XYZ file of C-alpha atoms in Angstrom:
437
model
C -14.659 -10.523 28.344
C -11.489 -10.926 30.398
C -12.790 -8.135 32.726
C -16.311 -9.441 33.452
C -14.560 -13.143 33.309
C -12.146 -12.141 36.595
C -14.141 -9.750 38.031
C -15.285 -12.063 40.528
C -12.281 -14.465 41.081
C -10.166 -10.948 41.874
C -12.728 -9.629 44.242
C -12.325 -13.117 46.527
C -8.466 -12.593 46.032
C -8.891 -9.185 47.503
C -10.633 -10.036 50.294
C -8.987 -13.161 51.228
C -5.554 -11.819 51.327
C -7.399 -9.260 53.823
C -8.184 -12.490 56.215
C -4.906 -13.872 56.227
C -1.569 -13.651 56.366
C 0.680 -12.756 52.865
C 2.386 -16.110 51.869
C 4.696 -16.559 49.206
C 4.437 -18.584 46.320
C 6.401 -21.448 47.489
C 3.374 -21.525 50.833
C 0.431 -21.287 48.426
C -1.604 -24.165 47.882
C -2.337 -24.653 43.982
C -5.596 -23.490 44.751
C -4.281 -20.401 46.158
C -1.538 -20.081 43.345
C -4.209 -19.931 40.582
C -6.475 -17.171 42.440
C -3.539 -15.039 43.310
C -2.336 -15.534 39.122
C -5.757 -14.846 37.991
C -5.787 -11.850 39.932
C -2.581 -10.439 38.650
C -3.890 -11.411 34.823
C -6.739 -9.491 35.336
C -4.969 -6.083 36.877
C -2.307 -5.551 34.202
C -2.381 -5.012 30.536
C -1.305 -8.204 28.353
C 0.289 -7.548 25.258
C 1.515 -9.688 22.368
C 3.133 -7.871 19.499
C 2.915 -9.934 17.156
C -0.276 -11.904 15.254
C -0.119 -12.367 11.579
C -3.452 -11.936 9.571
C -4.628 -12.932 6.578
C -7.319 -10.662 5.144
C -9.677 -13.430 3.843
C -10.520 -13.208 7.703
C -11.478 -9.367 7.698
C -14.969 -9.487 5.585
C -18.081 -8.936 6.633
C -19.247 -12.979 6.381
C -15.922 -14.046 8.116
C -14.337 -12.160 10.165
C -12.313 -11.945 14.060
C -16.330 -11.483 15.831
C -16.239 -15.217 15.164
C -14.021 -18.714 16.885
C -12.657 -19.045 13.430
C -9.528 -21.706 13.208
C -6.915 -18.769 13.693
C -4.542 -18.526 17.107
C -5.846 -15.409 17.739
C -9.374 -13.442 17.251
C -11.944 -11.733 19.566
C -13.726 -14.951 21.567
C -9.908 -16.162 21.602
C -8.847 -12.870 23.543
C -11.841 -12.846 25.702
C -10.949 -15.953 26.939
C -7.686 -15.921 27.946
C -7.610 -12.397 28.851
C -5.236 -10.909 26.160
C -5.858 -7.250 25.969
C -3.754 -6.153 22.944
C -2.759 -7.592 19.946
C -0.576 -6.292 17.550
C -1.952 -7.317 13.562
C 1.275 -7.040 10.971
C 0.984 -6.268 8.120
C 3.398 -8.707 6.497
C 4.881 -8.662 2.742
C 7.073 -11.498 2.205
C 10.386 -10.526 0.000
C 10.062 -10.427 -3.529
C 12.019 -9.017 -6.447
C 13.521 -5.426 -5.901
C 12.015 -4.122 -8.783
C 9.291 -1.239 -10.047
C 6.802 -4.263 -10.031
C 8.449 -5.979 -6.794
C 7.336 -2.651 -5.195
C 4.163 -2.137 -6.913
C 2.792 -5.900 -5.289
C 4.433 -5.291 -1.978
C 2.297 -2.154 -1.613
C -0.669 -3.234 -2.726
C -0.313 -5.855 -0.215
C 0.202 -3.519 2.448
C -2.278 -1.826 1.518
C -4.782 -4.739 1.533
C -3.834 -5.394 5.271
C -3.687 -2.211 6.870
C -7.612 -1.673 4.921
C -8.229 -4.721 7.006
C -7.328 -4.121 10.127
C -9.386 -0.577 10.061
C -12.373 -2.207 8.714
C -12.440 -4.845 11.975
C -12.237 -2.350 14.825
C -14.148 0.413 12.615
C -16.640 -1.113 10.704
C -17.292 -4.870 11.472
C -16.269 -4.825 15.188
C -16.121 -0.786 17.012
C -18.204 -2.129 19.941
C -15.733 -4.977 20.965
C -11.922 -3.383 19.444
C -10.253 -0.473 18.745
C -6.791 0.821 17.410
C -4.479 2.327 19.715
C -2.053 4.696 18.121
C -0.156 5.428 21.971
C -0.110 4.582 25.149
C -2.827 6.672 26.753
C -4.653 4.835 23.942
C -3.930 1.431 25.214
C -5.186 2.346 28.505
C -8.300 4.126 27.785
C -9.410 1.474 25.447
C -8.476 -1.130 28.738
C -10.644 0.559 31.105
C -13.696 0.665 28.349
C -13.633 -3.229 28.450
C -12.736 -3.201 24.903
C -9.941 -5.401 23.116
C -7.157 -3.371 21.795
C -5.614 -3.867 18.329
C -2.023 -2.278 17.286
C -0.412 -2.453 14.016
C 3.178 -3.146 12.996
C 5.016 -3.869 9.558
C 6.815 -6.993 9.006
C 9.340 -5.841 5.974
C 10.398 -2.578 4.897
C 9.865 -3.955 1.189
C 6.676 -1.975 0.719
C 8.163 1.396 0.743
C 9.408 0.523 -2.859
C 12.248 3.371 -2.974
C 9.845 6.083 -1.733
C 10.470 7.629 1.203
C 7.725 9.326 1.659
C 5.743 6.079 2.504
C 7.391 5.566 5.777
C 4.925 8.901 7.111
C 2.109 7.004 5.132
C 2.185 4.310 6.741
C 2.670 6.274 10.114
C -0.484 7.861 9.415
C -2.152 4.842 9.059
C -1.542 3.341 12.262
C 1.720 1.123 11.868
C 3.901 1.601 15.361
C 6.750 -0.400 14.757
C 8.605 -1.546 11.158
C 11.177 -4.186 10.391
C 13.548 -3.255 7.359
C 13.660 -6.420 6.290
C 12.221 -10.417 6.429
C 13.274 -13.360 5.142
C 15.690 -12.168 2.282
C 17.409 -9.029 1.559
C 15.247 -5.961 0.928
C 16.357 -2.794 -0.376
C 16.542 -1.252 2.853
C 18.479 -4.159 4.991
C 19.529 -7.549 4.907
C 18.332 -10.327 6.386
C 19.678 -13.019 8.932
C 18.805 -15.451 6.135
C 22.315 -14.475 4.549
C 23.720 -16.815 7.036
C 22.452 -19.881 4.844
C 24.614 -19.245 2.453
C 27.498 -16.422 3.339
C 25.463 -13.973 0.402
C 24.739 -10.520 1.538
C 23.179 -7.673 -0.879
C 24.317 -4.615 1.504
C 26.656 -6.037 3.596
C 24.283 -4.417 6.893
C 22.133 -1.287 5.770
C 21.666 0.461 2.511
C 21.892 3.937 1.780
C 17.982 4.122 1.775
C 17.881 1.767 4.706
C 19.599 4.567 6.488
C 17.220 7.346 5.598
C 14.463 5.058 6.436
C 16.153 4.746 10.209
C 15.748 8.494 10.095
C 12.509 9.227 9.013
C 11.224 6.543 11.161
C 12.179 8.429 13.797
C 11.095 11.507 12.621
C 7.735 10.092 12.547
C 7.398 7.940 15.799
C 7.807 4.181 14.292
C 9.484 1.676 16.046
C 12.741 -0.017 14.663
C 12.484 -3.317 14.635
C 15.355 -6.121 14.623
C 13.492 -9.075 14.683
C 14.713 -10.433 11.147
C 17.873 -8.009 9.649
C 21.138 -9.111 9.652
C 23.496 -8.991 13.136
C 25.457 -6.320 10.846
C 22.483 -4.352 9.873
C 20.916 -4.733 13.604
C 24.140 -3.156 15.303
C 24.480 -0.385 12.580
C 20.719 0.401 13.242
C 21.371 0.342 16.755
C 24.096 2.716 16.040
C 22.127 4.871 13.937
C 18.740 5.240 16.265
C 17.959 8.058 17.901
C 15.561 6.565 19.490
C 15.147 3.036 21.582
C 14.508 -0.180 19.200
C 12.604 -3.165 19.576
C 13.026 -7.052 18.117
C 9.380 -7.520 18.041
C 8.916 -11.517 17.945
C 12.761 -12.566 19.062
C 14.584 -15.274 21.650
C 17.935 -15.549 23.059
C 20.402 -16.584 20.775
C 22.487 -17.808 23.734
C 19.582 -20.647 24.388
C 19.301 -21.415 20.855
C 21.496 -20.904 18.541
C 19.252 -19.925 15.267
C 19.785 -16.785 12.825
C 16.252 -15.157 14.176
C 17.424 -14.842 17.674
C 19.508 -12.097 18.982
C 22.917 -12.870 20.546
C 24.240 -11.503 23.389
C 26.450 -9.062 21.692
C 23.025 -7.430 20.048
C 21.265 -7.932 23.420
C 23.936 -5.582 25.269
C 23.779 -3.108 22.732
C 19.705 -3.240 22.896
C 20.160 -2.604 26.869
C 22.685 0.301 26.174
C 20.147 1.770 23.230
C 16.909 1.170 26.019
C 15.292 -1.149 23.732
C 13.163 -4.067 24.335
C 12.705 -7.819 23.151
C 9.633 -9.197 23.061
C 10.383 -12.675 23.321
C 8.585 -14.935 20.689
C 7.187 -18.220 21.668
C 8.061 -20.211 18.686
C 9.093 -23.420 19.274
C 11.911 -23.828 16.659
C 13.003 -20.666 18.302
C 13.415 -21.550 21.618
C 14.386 -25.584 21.648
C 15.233 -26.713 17.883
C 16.469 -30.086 19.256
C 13.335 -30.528 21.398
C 10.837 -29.294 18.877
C 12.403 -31.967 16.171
C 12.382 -34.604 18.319
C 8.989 -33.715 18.674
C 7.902 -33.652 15.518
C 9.722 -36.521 14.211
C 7.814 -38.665 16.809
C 4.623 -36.688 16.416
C 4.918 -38.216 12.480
C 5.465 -41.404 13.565
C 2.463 -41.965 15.967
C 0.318 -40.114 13.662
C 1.567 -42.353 10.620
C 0.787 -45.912 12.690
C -2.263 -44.745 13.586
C -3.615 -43.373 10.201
C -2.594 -47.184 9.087
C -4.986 -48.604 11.933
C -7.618 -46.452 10.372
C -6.674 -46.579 6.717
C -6.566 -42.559 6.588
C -4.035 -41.824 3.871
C -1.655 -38.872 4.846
C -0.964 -36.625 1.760
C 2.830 -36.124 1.385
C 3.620 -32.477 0.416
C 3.938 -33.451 -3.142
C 0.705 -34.553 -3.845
C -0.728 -31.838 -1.189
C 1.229 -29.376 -3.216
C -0.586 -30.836 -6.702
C -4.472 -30.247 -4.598
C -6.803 -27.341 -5.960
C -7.926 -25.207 -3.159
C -11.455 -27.199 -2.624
C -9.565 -30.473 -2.281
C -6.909 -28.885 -0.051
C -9.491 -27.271 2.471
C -11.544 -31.084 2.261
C -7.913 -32.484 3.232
C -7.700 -30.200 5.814
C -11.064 -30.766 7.730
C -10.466 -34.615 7.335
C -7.046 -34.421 9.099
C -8.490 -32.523 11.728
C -11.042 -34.601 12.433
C -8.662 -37.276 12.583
C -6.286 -35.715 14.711
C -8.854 -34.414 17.100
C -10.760 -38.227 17.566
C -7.363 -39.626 18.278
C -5.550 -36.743 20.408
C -5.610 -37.997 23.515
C -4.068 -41.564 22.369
C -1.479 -39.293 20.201
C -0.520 -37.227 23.309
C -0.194 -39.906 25.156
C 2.336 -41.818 22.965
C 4.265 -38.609 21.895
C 4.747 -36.814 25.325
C 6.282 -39.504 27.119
C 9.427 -39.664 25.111
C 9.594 -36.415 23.216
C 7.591 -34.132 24.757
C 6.757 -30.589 22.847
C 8.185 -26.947 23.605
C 5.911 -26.117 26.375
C 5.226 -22.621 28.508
C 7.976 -23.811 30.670
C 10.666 -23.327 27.636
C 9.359 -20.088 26.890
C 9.862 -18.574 30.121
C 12.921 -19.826 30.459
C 14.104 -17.529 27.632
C 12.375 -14.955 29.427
C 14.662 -15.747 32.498
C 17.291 -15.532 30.696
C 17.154 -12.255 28.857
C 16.247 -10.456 32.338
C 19.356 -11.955 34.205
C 21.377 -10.752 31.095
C 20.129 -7.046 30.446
C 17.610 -6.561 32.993
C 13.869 -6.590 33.531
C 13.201 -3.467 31.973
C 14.500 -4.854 28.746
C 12.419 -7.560 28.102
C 8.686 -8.113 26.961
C 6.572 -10.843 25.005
C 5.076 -11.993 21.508
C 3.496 -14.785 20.462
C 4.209 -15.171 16.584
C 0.571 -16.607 16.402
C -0.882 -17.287 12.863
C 2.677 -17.471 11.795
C 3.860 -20.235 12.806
C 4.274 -19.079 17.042
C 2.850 -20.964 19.359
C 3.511 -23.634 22.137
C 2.447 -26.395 24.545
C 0.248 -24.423 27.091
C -0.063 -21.133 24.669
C -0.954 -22.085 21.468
C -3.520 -19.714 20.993
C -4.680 -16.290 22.564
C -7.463 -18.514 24.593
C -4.402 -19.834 26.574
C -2.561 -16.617 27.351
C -3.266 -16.720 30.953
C -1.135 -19.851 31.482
C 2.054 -17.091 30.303
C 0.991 -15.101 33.807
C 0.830 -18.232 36.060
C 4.685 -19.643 34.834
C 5.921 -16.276 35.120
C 3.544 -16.006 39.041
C 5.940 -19.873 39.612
C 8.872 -18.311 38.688
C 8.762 -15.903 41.773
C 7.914 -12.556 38.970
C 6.169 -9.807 41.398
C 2.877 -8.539 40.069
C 4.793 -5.347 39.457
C 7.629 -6.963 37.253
C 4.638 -9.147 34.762
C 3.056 -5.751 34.228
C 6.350 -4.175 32.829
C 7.007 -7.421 31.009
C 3.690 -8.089 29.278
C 2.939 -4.460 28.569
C 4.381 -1.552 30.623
C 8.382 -2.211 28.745
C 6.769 -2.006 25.131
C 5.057 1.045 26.102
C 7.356 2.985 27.606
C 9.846 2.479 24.133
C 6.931 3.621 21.929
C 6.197 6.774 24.377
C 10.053 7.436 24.195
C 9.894 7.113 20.444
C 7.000 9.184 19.960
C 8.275 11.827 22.441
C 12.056 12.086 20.431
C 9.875 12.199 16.815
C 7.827 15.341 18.180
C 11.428 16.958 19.335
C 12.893 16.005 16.063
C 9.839 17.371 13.725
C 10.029 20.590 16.050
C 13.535 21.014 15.205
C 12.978 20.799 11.664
């Protein structure tokens, strides 16, 4: 467990920096840089806020106890020291109909049953929900891993209202209104493909949603609504908002990131964005580059070997046997020739790295301040870069922020203590507006 792993490597920090003099970063030896990182990784809480799921991974045979081939689960955390993750329940958009609904909470459903039955029936010993911030802490100084829940898509609430204190009840912390196509509540950034917009911003239910979210303590979050719907939100909240797995528009100019119009009006609203580390996020050009090389090595080399790589077509025309049989042969190949494929790939196109991530990170401090700004990974769908590309890595986040001249002080408020202040604010205005009511 991360405690137990730094306990040691912490204690020789502390009494080291007792023998001799306090150097900065730019006078530490890399041997000193690391201990003094490690150190700092171990003290605060880390917190990613968001990490997809998908419930064939919450049984009793297969389950988070267990390395499976997911970005994040238990050993994952353990290793690399990341203390809370938050598990989404996602609905992707579908048709905004009785039936539409009906699926969308039955999916819900399906995923929040999951996430209770890890930390309270498969895993209690080693996780446990946190439904605050005294939570998160007590749970931290047990040893044990934290889990948090969040909903990616208002579609599940159908057109009743009263779901929104349902799913409060059930743990969810933060909400988005909408995903990747327009929901009943919102719209989505995706109306930018194509100029199409169903609400043009919020709905009328959208806006009762805002409400009763904050009646109820939930987080608003802007990570995938519409600029138009975001700023009306913003508008609308009477409490702070979050953009739970976002980057800086101004770096890269996609419809998922926030611009700096929507990050000045997050600052003013005393919000937070938990930058994502998704590569097509932060460097499209890069992360193309990349991948259009990463296909060519892969391609020469699978002709060396006579491994034939299944274009989506005939992957998409597989049964589920012959897909997961594809799978483990690709990976195979992939891992006996990674070294040879890094090699040749990294040298000219290089991926999205740590480096890239933080600079996003840089950025959205300089623009709305420290106090603004906070992290996400996006793992298990599709997050992830060079140097954290699963939770086992998340210690190499500390160390670039440690190079980047970050005080111990300032990586605890962005890895944890920023989030947690907005969700104490949030919870504190719901219990003022329930008492008024």
């Amino acid at each position: 467990m991360k405690r137990l792993t730094y306990f040691f490597v912490a204690l020789a920090f502390i009494f080291t920096a007792c023998e001799r003099p306090q150097k900065s970063v730019e006078e530490m030896t890399e041997a000193e840089l690391l201990e003094y990182a490690q150190g700092i990784h171990e003290r605060v809480i880390t917190l990613d806020t968001h990490d997809d799921i998908n419930t064939n991974n919450f049984t009793e045979d297969n389950n988070y106890t267990k390395k499976l081939p997911t970005q994040v689960n238990l050993p994952n955390m353990e290793e690399g020291g990341l203390d809370v993750a938050w598990f989404i329940v996602y609905t992707g958009q579908g048709d905004l109909t009785d039936e539409g609904f009906d699926r969308a909470y039955a999916n819900a459903d399906d995923k929040f049953k999951a996430i209770h039955r890890l930390a309270e029936e498969i895993a209690p010993d080693r996780i446990e929900i946190a439904y605050n911030s005294d939570d998160v802490r007590r749970i931290n100084a047990a040893g044990k891993k934290i889990a948090m829940i969040g909903i990616e898509n208002g579609y599940p609430v159908g057109k009743d209202i009263g779901r929104v204190k349902e799913f409060q009840e059930r743990g969810a912390r933060y909400m988005s209104l909408s995903h990747n196509g327009h929901s009943q509540l919102s719209d989505s950034n995706t109306g930018e493909r194509d100029d199409v917009w169903l609400h043009n911003g919020l709905s009328d239910l959208g806006r009762e949603v805002i409400a009763e979210m904050n009646k109820w303590g939930i987080m608003i979050d802007l990570s995938h609504p519409s600029k138009v719907a975001n700023m009306e939100t913003m508008k609308l909240s009477k409490a702070p908002v979050i953009a739970s797995h976002s980057a800086a528009r101004a770096m890269n100019d996609v419809s998922r990131n926030l611009d700096d119009e929507q990050l000045m009006m997050l600052k003013e609203n005393g919000g937070v964005i938990q930058t994502v580390a998704f590569k097509s996020y932060l460097n499209s050009e890069k992360n193309a580059a990349n991948r259009t090389k990463s296909s060519e090595v892969i391609a020469a080399i699978a002709e060396e070997e006579g491994f034939e790589i299944k274009p989506g077509s005939l992957f998409r025309a597989m049964s589920r046997n012959e897909r997961t049989a594809y799978f483990d042969e690709y990976n195979a190949f992939q891992e006996k020739h990674k070294e040879r494929i890094a090699a040749a790939i990294n040298g000219e196109a290089p991926p999205v790295n740590v480096s890239d991530f933080v600079d996003h990170i840089d950025y959205l401090v300089q623009k709305i301040g420290l106090k603004h700004v906070g992290i996400s990974s996006d793992f298990d769908g599709g997050g992830g870069v060079e140097g954290w590309n699963d939770a086992s890595e998340t210690f190499n986040v500390t160390l670039e922020l440690v190079k980047r001249g970050y005080s111990e002080e300032e990586i605890g408020m962005i890895w944890s203590g920023n989030l947690l202040r907005v969700l104490d604010e949030v919870q504190a205005i719901a219990k003022e507006i329930q008492a008024g009511s």
